[in-house]
Coordinates of C-alpha atoms in Angstrom, one line a residue:
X1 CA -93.0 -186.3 52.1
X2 CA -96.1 -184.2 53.3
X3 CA -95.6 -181.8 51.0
X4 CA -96.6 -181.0 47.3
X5 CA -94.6 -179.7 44.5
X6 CA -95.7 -177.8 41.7
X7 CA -93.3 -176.5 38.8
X8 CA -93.8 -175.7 34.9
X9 CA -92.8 -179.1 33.1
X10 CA -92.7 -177.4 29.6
X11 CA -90.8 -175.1 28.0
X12 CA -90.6 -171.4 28.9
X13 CA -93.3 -169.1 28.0
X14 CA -94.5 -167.9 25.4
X15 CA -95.9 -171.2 24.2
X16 CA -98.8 -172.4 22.8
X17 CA -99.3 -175.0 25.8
X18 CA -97.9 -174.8 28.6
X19 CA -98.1 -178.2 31.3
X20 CA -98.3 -177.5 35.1
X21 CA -97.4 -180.5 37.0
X22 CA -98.9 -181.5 40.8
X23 CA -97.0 -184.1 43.0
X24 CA -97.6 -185.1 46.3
X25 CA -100.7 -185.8 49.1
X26 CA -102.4 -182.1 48.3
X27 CA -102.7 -182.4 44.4
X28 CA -105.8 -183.9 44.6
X29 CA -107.1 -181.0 46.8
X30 CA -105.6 -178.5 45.0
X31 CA -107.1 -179.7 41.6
X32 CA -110.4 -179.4 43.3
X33 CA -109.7 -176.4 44.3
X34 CA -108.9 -175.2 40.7
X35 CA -111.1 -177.4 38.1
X36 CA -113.9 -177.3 40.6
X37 CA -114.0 -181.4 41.0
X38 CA -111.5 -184.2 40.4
X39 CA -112.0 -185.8 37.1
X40 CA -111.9 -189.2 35.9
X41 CA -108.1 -190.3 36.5
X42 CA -105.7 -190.5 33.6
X43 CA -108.7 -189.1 31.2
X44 CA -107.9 -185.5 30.0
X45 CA -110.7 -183.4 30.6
X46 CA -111.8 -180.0 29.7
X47 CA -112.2 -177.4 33.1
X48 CA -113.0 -174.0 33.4
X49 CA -109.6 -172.9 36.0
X50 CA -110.8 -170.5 39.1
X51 CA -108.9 -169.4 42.3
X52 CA -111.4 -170.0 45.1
X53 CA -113.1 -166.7 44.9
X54 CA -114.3 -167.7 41.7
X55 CA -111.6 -165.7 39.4
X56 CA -111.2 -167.5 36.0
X57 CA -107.1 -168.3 35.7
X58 CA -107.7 -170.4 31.8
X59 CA -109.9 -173.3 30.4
X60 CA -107.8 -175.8 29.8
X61 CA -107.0 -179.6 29.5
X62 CA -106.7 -181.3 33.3
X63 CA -105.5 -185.0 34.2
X64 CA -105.5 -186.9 37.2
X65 CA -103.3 -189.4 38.4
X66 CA -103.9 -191.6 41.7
X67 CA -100.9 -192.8 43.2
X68 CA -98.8 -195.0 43.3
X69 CA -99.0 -195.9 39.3
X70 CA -97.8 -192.7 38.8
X71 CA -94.3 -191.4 37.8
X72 CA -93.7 -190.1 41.1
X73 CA -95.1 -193.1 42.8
X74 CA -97.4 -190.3 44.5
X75 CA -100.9 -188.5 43.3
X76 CA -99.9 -186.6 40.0
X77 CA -101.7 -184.0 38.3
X78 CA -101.2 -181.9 35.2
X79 CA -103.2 -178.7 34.0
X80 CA -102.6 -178.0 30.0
X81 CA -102.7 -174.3 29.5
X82 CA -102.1 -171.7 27.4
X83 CA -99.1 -170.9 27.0
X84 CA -98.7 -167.5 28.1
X85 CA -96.8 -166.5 30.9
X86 CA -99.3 -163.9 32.5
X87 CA -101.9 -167.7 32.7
X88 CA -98.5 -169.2 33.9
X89 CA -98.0 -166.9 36.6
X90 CA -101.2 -166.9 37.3
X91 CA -101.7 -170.3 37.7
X92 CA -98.3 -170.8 39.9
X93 CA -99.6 -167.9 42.0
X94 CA -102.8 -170.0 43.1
X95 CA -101.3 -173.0 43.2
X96 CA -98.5 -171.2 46.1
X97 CA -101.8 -169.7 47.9
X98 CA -103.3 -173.3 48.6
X99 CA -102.3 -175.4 52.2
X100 CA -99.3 -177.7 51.6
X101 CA -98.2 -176.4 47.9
X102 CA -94.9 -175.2 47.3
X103 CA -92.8 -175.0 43.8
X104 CA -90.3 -177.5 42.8
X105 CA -86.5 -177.8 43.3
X106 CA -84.7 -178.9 40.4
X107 CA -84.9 -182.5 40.0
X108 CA -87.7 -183.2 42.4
X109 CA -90.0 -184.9 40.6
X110 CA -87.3 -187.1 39.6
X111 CA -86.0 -187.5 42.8
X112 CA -89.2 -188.3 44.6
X113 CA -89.9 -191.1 41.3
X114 CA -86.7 -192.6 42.7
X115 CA -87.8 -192.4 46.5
X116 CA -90.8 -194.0 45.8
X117 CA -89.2 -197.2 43.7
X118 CA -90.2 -196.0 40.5
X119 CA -87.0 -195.2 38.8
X120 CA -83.8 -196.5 40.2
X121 CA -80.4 -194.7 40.4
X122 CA -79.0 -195.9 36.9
X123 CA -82.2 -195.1 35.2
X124 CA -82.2 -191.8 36.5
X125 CA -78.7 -190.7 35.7
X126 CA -79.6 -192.0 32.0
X127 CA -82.9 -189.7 32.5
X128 CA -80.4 -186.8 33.1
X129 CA -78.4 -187.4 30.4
X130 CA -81.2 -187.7 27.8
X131 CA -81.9 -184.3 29.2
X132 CA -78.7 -183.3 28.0
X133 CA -78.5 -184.9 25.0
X134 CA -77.4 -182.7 21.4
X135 CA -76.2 -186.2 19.4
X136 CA -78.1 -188.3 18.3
X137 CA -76.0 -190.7 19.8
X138 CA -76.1 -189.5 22.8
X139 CA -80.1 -189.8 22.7
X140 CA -79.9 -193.0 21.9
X141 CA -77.1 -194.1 24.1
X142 CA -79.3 -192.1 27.1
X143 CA -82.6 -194.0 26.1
X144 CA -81.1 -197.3 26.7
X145 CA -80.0 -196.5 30.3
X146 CA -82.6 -194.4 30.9
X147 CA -85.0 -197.6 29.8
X148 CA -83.2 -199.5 32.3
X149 CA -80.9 -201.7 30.2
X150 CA -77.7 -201.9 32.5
X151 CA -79.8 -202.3 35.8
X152 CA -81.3 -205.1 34.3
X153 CA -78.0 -206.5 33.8
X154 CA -77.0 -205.5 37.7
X155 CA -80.3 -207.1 39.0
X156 CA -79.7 -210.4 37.1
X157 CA -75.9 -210.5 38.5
X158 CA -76.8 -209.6 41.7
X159 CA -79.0 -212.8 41.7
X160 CA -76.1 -214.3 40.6
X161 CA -74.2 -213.1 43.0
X162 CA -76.6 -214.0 46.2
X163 CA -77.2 -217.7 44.6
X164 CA -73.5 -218.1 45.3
X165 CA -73.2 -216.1 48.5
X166 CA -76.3 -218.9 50.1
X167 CA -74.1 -221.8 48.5
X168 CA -70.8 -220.5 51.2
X169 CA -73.1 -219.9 54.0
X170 CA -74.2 -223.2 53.4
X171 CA -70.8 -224.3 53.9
X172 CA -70.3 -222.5 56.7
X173 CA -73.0 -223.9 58.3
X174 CA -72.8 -227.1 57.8
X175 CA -69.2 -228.2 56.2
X176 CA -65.7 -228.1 56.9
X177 CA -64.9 -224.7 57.8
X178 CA -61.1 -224.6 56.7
X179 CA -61.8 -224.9 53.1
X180 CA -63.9 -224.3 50.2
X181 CA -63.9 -227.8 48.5
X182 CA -67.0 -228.4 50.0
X183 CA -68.7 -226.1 47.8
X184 CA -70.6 -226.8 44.2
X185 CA -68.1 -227.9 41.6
X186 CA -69.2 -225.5 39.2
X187 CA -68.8 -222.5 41.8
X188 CA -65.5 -221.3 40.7
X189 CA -66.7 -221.3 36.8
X190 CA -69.7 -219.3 37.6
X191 CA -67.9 -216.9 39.8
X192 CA -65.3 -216.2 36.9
X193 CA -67.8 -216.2 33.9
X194 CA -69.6 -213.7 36.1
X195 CA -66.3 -211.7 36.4
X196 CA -65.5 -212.0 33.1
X197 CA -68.9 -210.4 32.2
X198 CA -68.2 -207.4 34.2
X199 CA -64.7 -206.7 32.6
X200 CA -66.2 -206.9 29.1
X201 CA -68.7 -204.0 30.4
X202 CA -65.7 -202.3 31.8
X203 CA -63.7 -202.3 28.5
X204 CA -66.8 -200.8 26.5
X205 CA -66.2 -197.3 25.9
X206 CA -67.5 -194.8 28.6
X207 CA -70.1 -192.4 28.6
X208 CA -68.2 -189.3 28.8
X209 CA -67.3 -189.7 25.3
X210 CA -70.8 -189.1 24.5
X211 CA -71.2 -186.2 26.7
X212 CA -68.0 -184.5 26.5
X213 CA -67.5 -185.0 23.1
X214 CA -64.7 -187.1 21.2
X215 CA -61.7 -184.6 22.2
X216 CA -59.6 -183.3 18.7
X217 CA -56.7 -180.6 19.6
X218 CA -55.1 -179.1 16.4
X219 CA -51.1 -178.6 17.6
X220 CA -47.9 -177.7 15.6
X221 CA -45.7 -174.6 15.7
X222 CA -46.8 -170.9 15.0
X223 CA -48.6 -170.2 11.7
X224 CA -49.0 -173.4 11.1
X225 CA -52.4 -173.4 9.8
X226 CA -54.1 -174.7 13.1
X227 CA -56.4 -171.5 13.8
X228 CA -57.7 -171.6 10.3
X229 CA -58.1 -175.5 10.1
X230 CA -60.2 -175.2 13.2
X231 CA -62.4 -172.3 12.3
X232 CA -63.0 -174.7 9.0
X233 CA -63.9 -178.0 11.6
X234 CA -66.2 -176.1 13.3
X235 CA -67.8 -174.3 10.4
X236 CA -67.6 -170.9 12.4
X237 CA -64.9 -167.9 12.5
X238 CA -64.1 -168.7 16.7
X239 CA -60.0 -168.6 16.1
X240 CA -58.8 -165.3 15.6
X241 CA -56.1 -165.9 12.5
X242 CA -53.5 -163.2 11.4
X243 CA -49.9 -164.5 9.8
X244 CA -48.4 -162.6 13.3
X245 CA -46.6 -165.7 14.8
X246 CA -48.4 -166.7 18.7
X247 CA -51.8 -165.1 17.9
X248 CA -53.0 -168.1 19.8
X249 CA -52.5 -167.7 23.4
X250 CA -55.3 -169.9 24.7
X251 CA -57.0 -173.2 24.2
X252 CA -60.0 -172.4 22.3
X253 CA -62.3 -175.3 22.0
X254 CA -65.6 -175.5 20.2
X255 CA -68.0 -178.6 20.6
X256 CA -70.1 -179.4 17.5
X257 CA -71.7 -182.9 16.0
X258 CA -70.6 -184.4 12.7
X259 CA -72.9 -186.8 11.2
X260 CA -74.7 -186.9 14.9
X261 CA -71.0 -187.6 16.2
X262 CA -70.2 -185.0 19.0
X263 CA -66.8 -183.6 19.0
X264 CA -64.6 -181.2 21.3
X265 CA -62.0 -179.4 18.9
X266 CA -59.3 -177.5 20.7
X267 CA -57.1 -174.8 18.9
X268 CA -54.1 -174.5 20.7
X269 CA -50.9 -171.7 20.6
X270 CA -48.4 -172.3 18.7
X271 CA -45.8 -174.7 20.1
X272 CA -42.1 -173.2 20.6
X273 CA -39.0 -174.1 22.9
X274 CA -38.2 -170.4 23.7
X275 CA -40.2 -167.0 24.0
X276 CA -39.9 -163.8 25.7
X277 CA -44.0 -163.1 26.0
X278 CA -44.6 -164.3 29.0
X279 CA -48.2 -164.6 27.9
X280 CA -47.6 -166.4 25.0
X281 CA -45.4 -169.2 27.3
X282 CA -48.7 -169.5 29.5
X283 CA -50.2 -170.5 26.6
X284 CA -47.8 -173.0 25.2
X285 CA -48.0 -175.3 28.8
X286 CA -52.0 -174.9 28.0
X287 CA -51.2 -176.5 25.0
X288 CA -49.2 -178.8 26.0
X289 CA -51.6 -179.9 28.8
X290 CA -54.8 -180.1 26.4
X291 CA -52.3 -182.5 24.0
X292 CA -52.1 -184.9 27.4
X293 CA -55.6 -184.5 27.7
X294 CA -56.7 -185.4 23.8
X295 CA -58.5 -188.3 22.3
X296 CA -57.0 -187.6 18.8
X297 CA -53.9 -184.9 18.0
X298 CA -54.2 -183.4 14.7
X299 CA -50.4 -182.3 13.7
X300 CA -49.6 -179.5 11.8
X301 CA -46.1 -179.5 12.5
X302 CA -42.9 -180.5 11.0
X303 CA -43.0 -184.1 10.2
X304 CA -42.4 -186.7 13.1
X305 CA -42.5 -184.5 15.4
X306 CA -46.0 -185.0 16.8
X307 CA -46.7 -186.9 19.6
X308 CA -47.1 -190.7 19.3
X309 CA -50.8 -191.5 17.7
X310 CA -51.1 -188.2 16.2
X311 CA -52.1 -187.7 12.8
X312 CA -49.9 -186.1 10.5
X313 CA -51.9 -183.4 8.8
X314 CA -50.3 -181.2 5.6
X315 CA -52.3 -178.3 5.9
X316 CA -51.9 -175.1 4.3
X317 CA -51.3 -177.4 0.7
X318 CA -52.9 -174.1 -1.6
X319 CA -49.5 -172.2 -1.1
X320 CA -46.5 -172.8 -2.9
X321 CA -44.1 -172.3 -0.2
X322 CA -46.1 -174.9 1.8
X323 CA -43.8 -176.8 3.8
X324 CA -44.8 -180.9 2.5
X325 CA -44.9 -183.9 4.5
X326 CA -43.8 -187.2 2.8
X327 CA -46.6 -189.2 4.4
X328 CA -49.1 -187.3 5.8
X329 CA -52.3 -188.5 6.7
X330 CA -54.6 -186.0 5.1
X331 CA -53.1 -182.8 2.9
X332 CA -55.4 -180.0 3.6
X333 CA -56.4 -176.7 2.9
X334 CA -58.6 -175.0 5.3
X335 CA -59.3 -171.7 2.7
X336 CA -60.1 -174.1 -0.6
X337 CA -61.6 -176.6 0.9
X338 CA -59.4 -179.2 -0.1
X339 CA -59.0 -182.3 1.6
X340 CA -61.4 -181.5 4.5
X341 CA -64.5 -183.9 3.3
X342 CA -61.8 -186.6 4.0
X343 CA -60.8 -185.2 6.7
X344 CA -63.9 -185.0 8.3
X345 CA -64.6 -188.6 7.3
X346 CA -62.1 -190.4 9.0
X347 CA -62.4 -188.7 12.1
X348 CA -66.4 -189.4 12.3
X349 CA -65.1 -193.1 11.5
X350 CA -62.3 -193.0 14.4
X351 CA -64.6 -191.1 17.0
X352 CA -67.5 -194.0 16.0
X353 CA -65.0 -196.7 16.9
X354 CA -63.8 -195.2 20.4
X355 CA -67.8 -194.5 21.4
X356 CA -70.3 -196.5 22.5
X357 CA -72.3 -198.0 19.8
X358 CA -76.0 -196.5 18.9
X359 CA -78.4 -197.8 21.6
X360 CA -75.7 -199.4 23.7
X361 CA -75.8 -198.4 27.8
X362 CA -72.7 -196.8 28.2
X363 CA -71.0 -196.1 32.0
X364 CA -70.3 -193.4 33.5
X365 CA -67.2 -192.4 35.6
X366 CA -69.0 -193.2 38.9
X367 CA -70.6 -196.6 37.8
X368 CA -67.8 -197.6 35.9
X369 CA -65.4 -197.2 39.4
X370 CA -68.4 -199.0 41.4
X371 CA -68.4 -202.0 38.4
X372 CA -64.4 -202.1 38.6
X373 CA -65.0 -202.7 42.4
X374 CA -67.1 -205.5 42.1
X375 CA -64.9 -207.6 39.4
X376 CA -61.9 -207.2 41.7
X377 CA -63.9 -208.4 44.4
X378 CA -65.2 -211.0 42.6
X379 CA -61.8 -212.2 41.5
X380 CA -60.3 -212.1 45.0
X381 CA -63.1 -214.7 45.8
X382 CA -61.8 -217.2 43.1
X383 CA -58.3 -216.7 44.9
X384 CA -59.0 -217.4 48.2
X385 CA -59.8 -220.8 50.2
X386 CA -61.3 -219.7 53.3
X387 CA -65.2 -219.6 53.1
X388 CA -65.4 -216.4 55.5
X389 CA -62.8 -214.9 53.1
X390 CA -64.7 -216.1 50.2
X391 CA -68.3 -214.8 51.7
X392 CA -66.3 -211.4 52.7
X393 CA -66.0 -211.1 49.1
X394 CA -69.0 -211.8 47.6
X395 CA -70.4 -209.3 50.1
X396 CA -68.4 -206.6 49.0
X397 CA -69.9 -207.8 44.9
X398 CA -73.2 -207.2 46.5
X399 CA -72.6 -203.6 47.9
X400 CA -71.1 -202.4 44.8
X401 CA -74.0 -203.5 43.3
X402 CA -76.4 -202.0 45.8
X403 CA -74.7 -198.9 45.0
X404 CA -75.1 -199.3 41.2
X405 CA -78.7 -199.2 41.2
X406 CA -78.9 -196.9 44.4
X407 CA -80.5 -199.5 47.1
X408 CA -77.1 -197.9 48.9
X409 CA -76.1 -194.1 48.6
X410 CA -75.3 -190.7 49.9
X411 CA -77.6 -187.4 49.7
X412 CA -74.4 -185.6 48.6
X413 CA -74.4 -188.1 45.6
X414 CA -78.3 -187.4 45.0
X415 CA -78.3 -183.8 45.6
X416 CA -75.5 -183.6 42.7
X417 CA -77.0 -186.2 40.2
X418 CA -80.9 -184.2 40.8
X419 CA -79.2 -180.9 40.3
X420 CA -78.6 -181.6 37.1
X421 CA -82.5 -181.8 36.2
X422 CA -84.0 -178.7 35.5
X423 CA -87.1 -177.5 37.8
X424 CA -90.3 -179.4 36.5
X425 CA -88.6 -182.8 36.2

């Protein structure tokens, strides 16, 4: 990388201070160029800011960071300004006009702290996620990746994993080559504990809970009650409700956070075997799609005829003509406020259960297929008796590890994951 980056790092102007960061061989060069001199590194100091023919851009608060103890593992600077955007601009501007500067691409800074062995690829798709995080347990379950938690835990089985791999080549080498019995006689037990490890990290709940939010869809027939349950969930008038029977054509979902617990509610249209609105029967197989797709089905429908683990909800219970439930879960009313603080409770309590808990490292789609790999793998090992088999095996462990941690990967894969950063990070 002979180039250097530049990009705002804080928010958007106006401010009160706005951070301008410098990456790559040209930042010390370019502070010079700006401050006048390079100060004492990773001491903030206090510069008068020119452009080369001596115009004055800000005084503000400069820092200097030598590589490779850096976050980028390259020469890092920062200039502290005010937080206007005319300084901002003005700022960029010289920066653009120096030899080898150019602005950022989202993620870059990131992405070059990964190049350079500062961050690897678990840690930064926890960085990403912390980016994105609303919950508070989503902050916290994004710290603990993003601290390097589960790449500790791939580092120390892929130890594991190359302790064992040296005890078959050793076999291979020097012992009978037609079967395994030559091998330590706790081989097989350390092989399964190890696989055993990994499937109780593959049964902990995954991290799109956290990000998507625990999925709720409200479902029963026409004027139900679902719309005006919903718009009481999510504390906002989003349904549009009317006592006009399929006012609901669409899913409508809403994400918001009970006690720091993210959710995705979904109001659906009302569920019915026959209807001539075409419209309408678009949105009934909607519905019935977002029910396949739920963590949790509140039913407002006639009784048992929910699908299975739904609750059974008695909404509407303020009017008389209410039709009753013998054993509903919760009776509600959406428009007294009846029952909802229970309501709301339980599902906080259920949602806690199926998410990770606070500060655990929770897995993603993608590491959670590469982890599934590697216990299969690992398990086909313990079943066979050929060491080349057995070594075969224990290699593929070690690439789906590699993976993991990104010592093997695709710039397809990083261009996606660093996309996700905004530009300055």
């Amino acid at each position: 990388m002979t180039d250097t980056i530049f990009a705002l790092s804080s928010g958007s102007p106006p401010a009160a201070i706005a951070v301008v960061r410098l990456s790559g061989p040209h930042a010390a060069a370019a502070l010079s160029a700006l401050a006048g001199s390079l100060p004492e590194p990773r001491r903030a100091s206090y510069r008068t800011l020119r452009v080369p023919r001596g115009t004055v851009l800000d005084r503000a608060l400069v820092l200097w960071f030598p590589g490779p103890r850096t976050a980028t593992g390259e020469d890092l600077a920062e200039l502290h300004l005010h937080g206007g955007r005319a300084v901002v601009t003005a700022v960029e501007t010289a920066l653009s006009d120096l030899p080898g500067m150019r602005r950022a691409q989202p993620g870059e800074f990131t992405r070059r702290a990964f190049a350079n062995g500062q961050i690897d690829l678990s840690e930064a798709e926890g960085l990403a996620d912390l980016l994105s995080a609303e919950t508070e347990l989503q902050r916290r379950s994004a710290i603990a990746m993003a601290g390097g938690v589960f790449s500790e835990h791939v580092e120390d089985w892929r130890g594991r994993v190359l302790t064992s791999s040296a005890a078959v080549e050793a076999v291979l080498d020097f012992g009978d080559e037609d079967d395994v019995s030559d091998l330590p006689p706790d081989f097989a037990q350390r092989i399964g504990a190890l696989a055993d490890e990994l499937s109780d990290w593959l049964s902990r709940p995954r991290a799109e809970a956290l990000r998507e939010g625990y999925r709720v869809v409200l479902a029963g027939p026409p004027n139900a009650g679902k719309s005006t349950l919903f718009n009481a969930l999510v504390e906002d008038e989003a349904a549009i409700t009317a006592p006009l029977a399929g006012t609901t054509r669409d899913v409508l979902t809403r994400a918001v956070a009970i006690e720091g617990v993210p959710f995705l509610f979904a109001d659906t249209a009302g569920l019915r075997d026959e209807t001539t609105d075409v419209i309408e029967a678009i949105g009934i197989d909607r519905a019935r799609a977002a029910l396949d797709r739920a963590d949790l089905v509140l039913w407002l429908g006639a009784e048992g005829d929910g699908p299975d683990g739904g609750w059974e909800i008695a909404a509407q219970v303020d009017r008389s003509n209410a039709a009753g439930k013998v054993a509903p879960r919760h009776a509600v009313s959406a428009v007294t406020g009846e029952g909802l603080d229970a309501l709301r409770r339980d599902l906080v309590e259920t949602a806690r259960r199926a998410m990770p808990r606070p500060g655990d490292a929770a897995l993603n789609a993608r590491q959670h297929g590469l982890l599934a790999e590697a216990e299969i793998s690992l398990r086909a090992g313990l079943a066979e008796r050929d060491p080349l088999l057995v070594a075969e095996c224990l290699r593929r462990v070690r690439v789906s590890f590699d993976a993991l941690i990104g010592r093997a990967t695709t710039e397809d894969m990083l261009d996606t994951l660093f996309g996700r950063f905004c530009i300055g990070k």
